[in-house]
XYZ file of C-alpha atoms in Angstrom:
555
model
C -0.560 6.435 7.712
C 0.103 3.439 5.587
C -1.652 0.157 6.242
C 0.348 -2.972 6.903
C -0.120 -4.454 3.461
C -2.762 -5.071 0.871
C -2.603 -8.857 1.022
C -3.084 -8.975 4.797
C -4.812 -5.953 6.281
C -4.186 -5.824 10.020
C -7.178 -7.738 11.302
C -7.195 -6.059 14.687
C -7.759 -2.708 12.998
C -10.992 -3.986 11.501
C -12.675 -4.241 14.888
C -14.764 -1.128 15.136
C -15.391 0.451 18.518
C -18.698 2.106 19.277
C -18.389 5.886 19.623
C -17.836 7.429 23.008
C -19.192 10.935 22.802
C -17.803 12.102 26.134
C -14.629 14.221 25.829
C -11.502 12.179 25.288
C -9.656 11.900 28.596
C -7.382 8.900 28.085
C -3.766 9.206 27.059
C -3.607 6.523 24.417
C -6.113 7.894 21.931
C -6.428 11.067 19.892
C -9.289 13.400 19.016
C -12.960 13.065 19.866
C -15.064 15.824 21.416
C -12.952 18.493 23.088
C -13.189 19.632 26.689
C -14.665 23.162 26.818
C -11.399 24.446 28.278
C -9.492 23.134 25.245
C -12.093 24.160 22.684
C -11.711 27.706 24.013
C -8.206 28.258 22.651
C -6.263 27.890 19.396
C -2.531 27.129 19.427
C -0.463 29.528 17.329
C 3.067 28.387 18.200
C 4.909 25.500 19.843
C 8.598 25.562 20.783
C 9.911 22.120 21.743
C 13.375 21.751 23.287
C 14.314 18.146 23.926
C 17.378 16.156 24.935
C 17.399 12.510 23.857
C 19.332 9.922 25.896
C 19.604 6.646 23.936
C 21.613 5.047 26.766
C 18.593 4.865 29.076
C 15.744 5.581 26.590
C 14.801 8.822 28.325
C 13.976 12.362 27.301
C 14.203 15.676 29.115
C 13.069 19.062 27.908
C 10.529 21.822 27.746
C 7.554 22.814 25.637
C 6.498 26.411 25.205
C 2.991 26.964 23.861
C 1.429 30.222 22.708
C -2.337 30.175 22.201
C -5.030 32.636 21.208
C -8.051 32.495 23.505
C -11.530 32.410 22.004
C -13.606 32.081 25.154
C -13.176 32.818 28.847
C -10.835 30.480 30.734
C -9.103 30.459 34.090
C -7.490 27.060 33.542
C -5.393 25.953 30.593
C -5.570 22.252 29.731
C -2.940 20.311 27.789
C -2.544 16.599 27.078
C 0.493 14.663 28.305
C 1.083 10.997 28.961
C 1.012 10.243 32.691
C 4.220 8.189 32.307
C 6.128 11.463 31.847
C 6.857 13.682 34.833
C 6.163 17.419 35.068
C 9.096 19.372 36.476
C 7.404 22.790 36.474
C 4.882 24.975 34.656
C 5.288 28.711 34.205
C 3.504 31.554 32.435
C 5.232 34.281 30.429
C 3.356 37.551 30.843
C 4.498 41.159 30.431
C 8.150 40.152 30.253
C 7.972 38.129 33.460
C 7.986 34.371 34.034
C 5.844 33.139 36.933
C 5.485 29.613 38.282
C 1.955 28.230 38.125
C 0.121 25.576 40.116
C -0.918 22.524 38.110
C -2.747 19.248 38.515
C -2.531 15.929 36.681
C -5.863 14.317 35.834
C -5.064 11.159 33.941
C -3.759 12.201 30.553
C -4.658 15.863 31.106
C -2.510 18.611 32.582
C -4.618 21.334 34.230
C -2.833 24.635 34.808
C -4.244 27.538 36.843
C -3.524 30.781 34.971
C -2.294 33.968 36.645
C -5.563 35.647 35.685
C -8.695 34.933 33.690
C -8.002 34.912 29.946
C -10.629 36.431 27.681
C -11.322 36.380 23.936
C -8.358 37.570 21.836
C -5.958 37.285 24.781
C -2.790 35.263 24.277
C -1.578 32.689 26.791
C 2.138 31.854 26.834
C 3.062 28.819 28.951
C 6.180 26.725 29.392
C 6.083 23.124 30.626
C 9.303 21.445 31.746
C 9.006 17.698 31.746
C 10.834 14.431 31.213
C 11.167 10.751 31.889
C 10.958 7.555 29.897
C 8.341 7.874 27.179
C 6.286 4.908 26.078
C 7.979 2.571 23.673
C 6.148 1.622 20.494
C 6.037 -2.198 20.478
C 4.601 -2.344 16.952
C 5.245 1.004 15.278
C 3.616 2.672 13.497
C 0.406 0.875 14.552
C 1.282 1.594 18.180
C 2.621 4.989 19.156
C 5.662 6.028 21.127
C 9.432 5.871 20.742
C 11.158 3.143 18.791
C 14.605 2.570 20.299
C 16.310 0.421 17.707
C 19.797 -0.265 16.354
C 21.261 0.065 12.888
C 23.081 -2.914 11.322
C 26.300 -1.403 12.721
C 24.639 -1.262 16.180
C 24.368 2.524 16.346
C 21.214 4.015 17.937
C 18.273 4.300 15.536
C 15.359 6.190 17.035
C 11.964 7.242 15.694
C 8.643 8.529 17.006
C 5.128 7.628 15.837
C 1.842 8.810 17.307
C -0.957 9.132 14.761
C -3.556 7.136 16.670
C -2.364 8.072 20.156
C -1.491 11.708 19.538
C 1.651 13.743 20.278
C 0.918 13.860 24.004
C 2.619 10.503 24.439
C 5.931 12.329 24.105
C 5.337 16.095 24.370
C 2.681 18.361 25.976
C 0.126 19.455 23.394
C -3.495 19.980 22.504
C -4.222 16.542 21.122
C -6.876 17.134 18.480
C -6.744 17.151 14.658
C -8.687 20.428 14.456
C -5.908 22.530 15.957
C -2.642 23.158 14.128
C -0.019 25.637 15.300
C 0.814 28.295 12.703
C 4.482 27.385 13.112
C 6.759 25.394 15.378
C 10.394 25.312 16.465
C 12.282 22.170 17.465
C 15.647 21.993 19.216
C 16.794 18.403 19.631
C 20.018 17.435 21.366
C 21.570 14.018 20.756
C 24.941 12.344 21.318
C 27.345 12.905 18.433
C 27.609 11.663 15.703
C 23.851 11.035 15.569
C 21.807 13.156 13.143
C 18.307 14.513 13.765
C 15.983 14.638 10.762
C 12.638 16.206 11.519
C 9.935 18.475 10.120
C 10.469 21.871 8.503
C 13.820 23.309 7.560
C 17.165 23.048 9.295
C 18.233 26.380 10.788
C 21.462 25.523 12.585
C 23.582 22.689 13.971
C 25.252 23.414 17.299
C 28.072 21.240 18.660
C 28.792 21.048 22.412
C 32.003 20.229 24.220
C 30.422 17.332 26.110
C 30.012 15.407 22.869
C 26.427 16.267 22.002
C 24.876 18.098 19.088
C 21.735 20.231 18.963
C 19.776 20.389 15.722
C 17.618 23.500 15.406
C 14.632 23.111 13.049
C 11.754 25.417 12.195
C 8.381 24.511 10.671
C 7.133 27.589 8.841
C 3.609 26.371 8.019
C 0.710 24.915 10.048
C 1.203 21.267 11.004
C -0.935 18.593 12.624
C 0.716 17.862 15.946
C 0.647 14.078 15.373
C 2.841 14.727 12.303
C 5.722 16.099 14.365
C 8.341 13.353 14.301
C 11.913 12.661 15.301
C 14.191 10.476 13.198
C 17.621 9.927 14.741
C 20.508 7.808 13.431
C 24.036 8.251 12.026
C 22.342 9.219 8.771
C 23.983 10.069 5.500
C 22.130 12.709 3.512
C 21.268 12.478 -0.168
C 20.190 15.863 -1.516
C 18.636 16.869 -4.817
C 16.912 19.977 -6.187
C 13.473 19.543 -7.693
C 11.790 22.115 -9.908
C 8.118 22.368 -9.009
C 5.339 22.892 -11.528
C 5.288 26.437 -10.113
C 8.917 26.999 -11.090
C 10.030 27.043 -7.450
C 13.113 25.027 -6.532
C 12.439 22.552 -3.718
C 15.257 20.918 -1.766
C 14.654 17.166 -1.528
C 16.511 15.166 1.123
C 16.753 11.447 1.767
C 18.264 10.540 5.137
C 19.526 6.970 4.839
C 21.573 4.640 6.979
C 25.200 4.526 5.830
C 24.697 0.872 4.901
C 21.940 1.845 2.453
C 23.445 4.887 0.789
C 23.661 3.263 -2.638
C 20.080 2.013 -2.395
C 18.979 5.512 -1.498
C 20.724 6.913 -4.572
C 18.928 4.351 -6.717
C 15.495 5.202 -5.268
C 15.863 8.981 -5.516
C 14.810 9.284 -9.209
C 11.579 7.432 -8.404
C 10.959 9.724 -5.426
C 11.177 12.710 -7.772
C 8.912 10.975 -10.304
C 6.301 10.433 -7.595
C 6.533 14.118 -6.741
C 5.870 15.095 -10.359
C 2.860 12.760 -10.512
C 1.244 14.317 -7.447
C 1.938 17.857 -8.543
C 0.237 17.172 -11.878
C -2.660 15.379 -10.177
C -3.393 17.538 -7.143
C -1.408 20.759 -7.501
C 1.988 22.031 -6.370
C 3.831 20.412 -3.485
C 2.338 22.327 -0.529
C 5.431 22.844 1.617
C 7.846 24.331 -0.883
C 8.956 26.910 1.683
C 10.596 24.209 3.816
C 11.575 20.995 1.981
C 10.529 17.533 1.022
C 12.260 14.961 3.171
C 12.311 11.183 3.469
C 13.911 9.458 6.460
C 14.755 5.786 6.642
C 13.035 4.423 9.751
C 12.990 1.216 11.801
C 9.192 1.043 11.300
C 7.240 0.748 8.047
C 5.993 4.245 7.231
C 4.112 7.414 8.168
C 3.158 10.688 6.504
C 5.004 13.062 8.832
C 4.823 16.464 7.155
C 7.980 17.256 5.112
C 9.757 14.230 6.636
C 8.074 11.072 5.361
C 8.974 7.966 7.373
C 10.226 5.270 5.027
C 10.835 1.766 6.363
C 10.203 -0.180 3.183
C 13.750 -1.572 3.066
C 13.834 -0.549 -0.602
C 11.423 -3.360 -1.469
C 8.536 -2.403 -3.767
C 6.207 -4.907 -2.124
C 6.774 -3.796 1.477
C 3.241 -2.359 1.678
C 1.518 -4.776 -0.688
C 1.942 -8.166 0.900
C 5.168 -8.796 -0.955
C 3.596 -8.188 -4.376
C 5.802 -5.995 -6.561
C 3.632 -3.694 -8.691
C 6.642 -2.118 -10.318
C 6.943 0.910 -8.042
C 7.629 1.695 -4.393
C 4.027 1.775 -3.177
C 5.011 2.642 0.395
C 6.794 5.857 -0.524
C 4.051 6.725 -3.006
C 1.313 6.286 -0.397
C 3.072 8.317 2.277
C 3.861 11.104 -0.182
C 0.166 11.244 -1.135
C -0.557 12.477 2.378
C 1.415 15.658 1.851
C -1.677 16.673 -0.128
C -4.429 14.490 1.346
C -3.764 14.708 5.072
C -1.229 17.485 5.541
C -2.351 20.152 3.056
C -6.040 19.327 3.531
C -6.770 17.799 6.926
C -9.892 16.305 8.431
C -11.150 18.502 11.245
C -12.436 15.403 13.039
C -11.243 11.813 12.742
C -14.695 10.765 11.493
C -13.597 12.155 8.118
C -10.250 10.348 8.045
C -11.157 8.709 4.735
C -10.254 12.084 3.182
C -6.671 11.136 4.105
C -6.587 7.400 3.609
C -9.199 6.784 0.907
C -7.765 9.490 -1.338
C -4.198 8.435 -0.547
C -5.034 4.813 -1.379
C -6.687 5.683 -4.680
C -3.600 7.499 -5.929
C -1.697 4.198 -6.226
C -3.976 2.740 -8.957
C -4.037 6.184 -10.578
C -0.241 6.108 -10.735
C -0.302 2.607 -12.184
C -2.866 3.715 -14.767
C -0.544 6.498 -15.854
C 2.695 4.516 -15.840
C 1.676 0.937 -16.711
C -1.784 1.165 -18.206
C -5.389 0.680 -17.235
C -5.286 -3.129 -17.072
C -2.597 -3.093 -14.358
C -4.527 -0.433 -12.471
C -7.672 -2.585 -12.571
C -5.711 -5.571 -11.312
C -4.476 -3.509 -8.360
C -8.008 -2.376 -7.563
C -9.273 -5.961 -7.756
C -6.547 -6.960 -5.297
C -7.454 -4.378 -2.682
C -11.167 -5.143 -3.176
C -10.626 -8.377 -1.234
C -9.831 -6.391 1.937
C -13.113 -4.491 2.201
C -14.996 -5.610 5.304
C -18.152 -3.426 5.261
C -18.083 -3.567 9.064
C -18.622 0.119 9.833
C -19.434 3.363 7.998
C -16.512 4.897 6.128
C -17.540 8.403 7.230
C -19.954 8.382 10.173
C -21.652 11.629 11.092
C -20.726 11.411 14.781
C -17.339 12.483 16.136
C -14.718 9.735 16.382
C -11.310 9.333 17.966
C -8.410 8.104 15.876
C -8.606 4.580 17.279
C -12.339 4.363 16.638
C -12.059 5.262 12.958
C -8.638 3.876 12.035
C -8.536 0.639 10.062
C -11.972 -0.487 9.020
C -12.698 0.561 5.457
C -11.276 4.069 5.263
C -8.435 2.818 3.041
C -9.631 0.422 0.379
C -13.378 0.991 0.450
C -12.602 4.702 0.433
C -10.491 4.201 -2.693
C -13.200 2.119 -4.360
C -15.871 4.705 -3.556
C -13.760 7.291 -5.354
C -13.297 4.905 -8.272
C -17.074 4.455 -8.591
C -17.630 8.202 -8.235
C -15.194 8.774 -11.093
C -17.267 6.388 -13.239
C -20.471 8.180 -12.293
C -19.440 11.810 -12.915
C -16.651 11.311 -15.471
C -12.932 12.029 -15.423
C -13.100 15.775 -15.953
C -15.456 16.478 -13.057
C -13.822 13.906 -10.800
C -10.264 15.150 -11.174
C -11.345 18.779 -10.837
C -13.100 17.917 -7.558
C -10.073 15.983 -6.343
C -7.762 18.894 -7.080
C -10.152 21.388 -5.481
C -10.189 19.314 -2.298
C -6.436 19.891 -2.136
C -6.551 23.485 -3.400
C -10.075 25.002 -3.183
C -9.098 27.724 -5.645
C -6.157 28.153 -8.039
C -4.851 31.220 -6.193
C -3.883 29.021 -3.250
C -1.532 27.044 -5.504
C 0.901 29.971 -5.436
C 0.812 30.420 -1.637
C 3.687 29.154 0.516
C 3.183 31.021 3.815
C 0.812 28.470 5.343
C -2.369 30.001 3.976
C -2.631 27.070 1.578
C -3.291 24.577 4.383
C -6.899 24.025 5.427
C -9.387 21.701 7.050
C -12.157 19.823 5.276
C -15.104 17.585 6.035
C -16.860 14.904 4.048
C -19.626 17.426 3.382
C -17.064 19.756 1.816
C -16.007 17.116 -0.682
C -19.602 16.203 -1.483
C -20.232 19.859 -2.296
C -17.155 19.993 -4.553
C -18.191 16.850 -6.425
C -21.723 18.190 -6.895
C -20.478 21.557 -8.124
C -18.023 20.046 -10.597
C -20.528 17.494 -11.940
C -23.545 19.813 -11.749
C -25.556 17.009 -10.161
C -27.093 15.910 -6.874
C -24.877 13.240 -5.327
C -26.298 13.029 -1.823
C -27.839 9.615 -2.560
C -24.462 8.243 -3.704
C -22.563 9.245 -0.571
C -25.432 8.320 1.752
C -25.198 4.704 0.647
C -21.433 4.396 0.330
C -20.193 6.505 3.252
C -22.849 6.798 5.929
C -23.705 3.141 6.430
C -21.573 0.014 6.008
C -23.460 -2.347 3.691
C -22.904 -2.400 -0.058
C -25.672 -2.050 -2.638
C -26.608 -5.269 -4.421
C -27.528 -5.419 -8.093
C -30.340 -7.861 -8.859
C -30.564 -8.926 -12.497
C -33.311 -10.944 -14.160
C -33.668 -11.922 -17.785
C -37.138 -12.022 -19.278
C -36.908 -13.200 -22.851
C -34.866 -10.643 -24.745
C -34.974 -8.130 -21.915
C -32.564 -7.802 -19.017
C -34.003 -6.104 -15.944
C -31.763 -4.536 -13.301
C -32.765 -3.571 -9.789
C -30.661 -2.083 -6.998
C -31.263 -3.596 -3.579
C -30.042 -1.028 -1.068
C -29.974 -1.048 2.763
C -32.896 0.818 4.373
C -34.431 1.158 0.910
C -32.304 4.203 0.199
C -32.523 5.884 -3.196
C -29.764 4.622 -5.496
C -30.030 5.458 -9.222
C -26.483 4.407 -10.131
C -26.125 3.528 -13.828
C -24.409 0.281 -14.794
C -22.381 -0.699 -17.854
C -23.545 -3.804 -19.701
C -21.372 -5.387 -22.370
C -23.272 -6.837 -25.344
C -20.749 -8.528 -27.574
C -18.438 -5.829 -28.924
C -20.612 -3.008 -27.577
C -20.825 -1.626 -24.050
C -23.975 0.266 -23.067
C -24.519 2.355 -19.950
C -27.926 1.494 -18.490
C -29.606 4.183 -16.402
C -31.490 3.088 -13.306
C -33.905 5.879 -12.336
C -35.603 4.970 -9.064
C -33.083 2.150 -8.755
C -34.412 0.172 -11.735
C -33.379 -0.190 -15.368
C -33.676 -2.494 -18.334
C -32.044 -3.235 -21.660
C -32.839 -5.383 -24.680
C -30.397 -8.223 -25.301
C -29.646 -9.330 -28.886
C -30.264 -12.980 -29.607
C -27.271 -15.186 -28.834
C -25.514 -12.596 -26.676
C -24.645 -13.179 -23.032
C -24.562 -9.795 -21.262
C -21.647 -8.963 -18.963
C -22.441 -6.614 -16.078
C -19.875 -3.925 -15.227
C -17.237 -5.462 -17.525
C -14.506 -2.979 -16.596
C -14.941 -3.158 -12.828
C -16.058 0.381 -12.077
C -18.858 -0.200 -9.571
C -18.447 -1.114 -5.916
C -21.301 -3.488 -5.130
C -22.035 -6.650 -3.216
C -20.675 -9.694 -4.930
C -22.853 -12.586 -5.996
C -23.271 -15.170 -3.277
C -22.293 -12.776 -0.485
């Protein structure tokens, strides 16, 4: 999910909430510890059939869920916003459909199964529901439906639900650790509206009453919060892109008719961004379906294979109005196809694997296209938004709202920048690519086997393996607690002494570059201390190229 902008990070998002380690029971939050009844099953397939009524902002439909049971359960628990009504619940078993009793408990739907389900059993349920879903007053920072209008006053509808979870508009298991293997969507809208959503388009079905059903199929695992509807009288711009694998990928840009020419102008940059990420992190992961971009009434989101783009074709839409010479919003959201959708945090406490990595790819792109000085300027700009108010990657489970905002974006990016300095480009970029694709064989896979979950510990292991070094001390200071290390320098005659002051007296032997005239020397700091001789008449400059994330003087 993109942040509001670099120049003015949404201040409300910086307020960190203390963890609540009880299972998440509210509707308007996602993740956290699972109820035992939900931890006991794994969703393999969702089939969502939905009719959208723009006239009264309502929805009506059904959700079929197939799940593999890993424990012993007599009740099946799904999440669904209490603002939506349940029409009926039934179970498909042995070719028969039987109505089931159910109970609403806040944001949870408890269903009594026909019989006890045991390990390796499959449960097949259908929930018919409907009503007026929550509206998103400030999408994408608040979840729900956006019921907007195009400049020509046609309906323009979009869904967002990263922090709140998909249960605010369809029944689901609302947790990042559970992705269905595949999913079908059948969305009916008044003609001539177009539905752009995840996966690949299977069929368009017209009805005599003036509605159209768009049948889509997602062939690979998907995080349920990434399922998104984009509805408008879109015009479609289509191109073919040749992947680094040689595969041909269909690329679509669904734009409002008023912006068709702008969409045509942006398309070459979209394809250039794709090439950059393929060369950086490996092949586009969802080649079997498509890459899609949909113009939206909200700013942006990383919905898998259907990126939400609301940048109004302004390069500075995500960067406080500053134009860095490329569309940073599209670039950031595309980054999540690798860091977020291909590799996904199994708990929101590790969300920096999405947002920190996604944020660091913008200065990497600038470094490649405009040079290192521009990249450093970008990094210096985002440095001003680091708050150091909470750990980037706490060890305890978090919900989406508890972890979102804070420092997972820009501090996460800066931590990666400092890690790159510490272990060198070769090791760093190998570790980054291995986070996306743990082994090269997965780069040829398109059946869903390429998608996987990861934790902060997984990335630490990759970085240590690629650099052949112990990095626990580095991540302990930067990720597990909020305060930055402080470098104390003292000059004694011709000698400059350096000393790291670190919270809780943690070990921190990070080397530091010191510029001495025309020469730059890397000073080791074993046990957190180092020293260097200074030639007469030379004023040393500490960290002259801005590699190290540390507390600033006077702060």
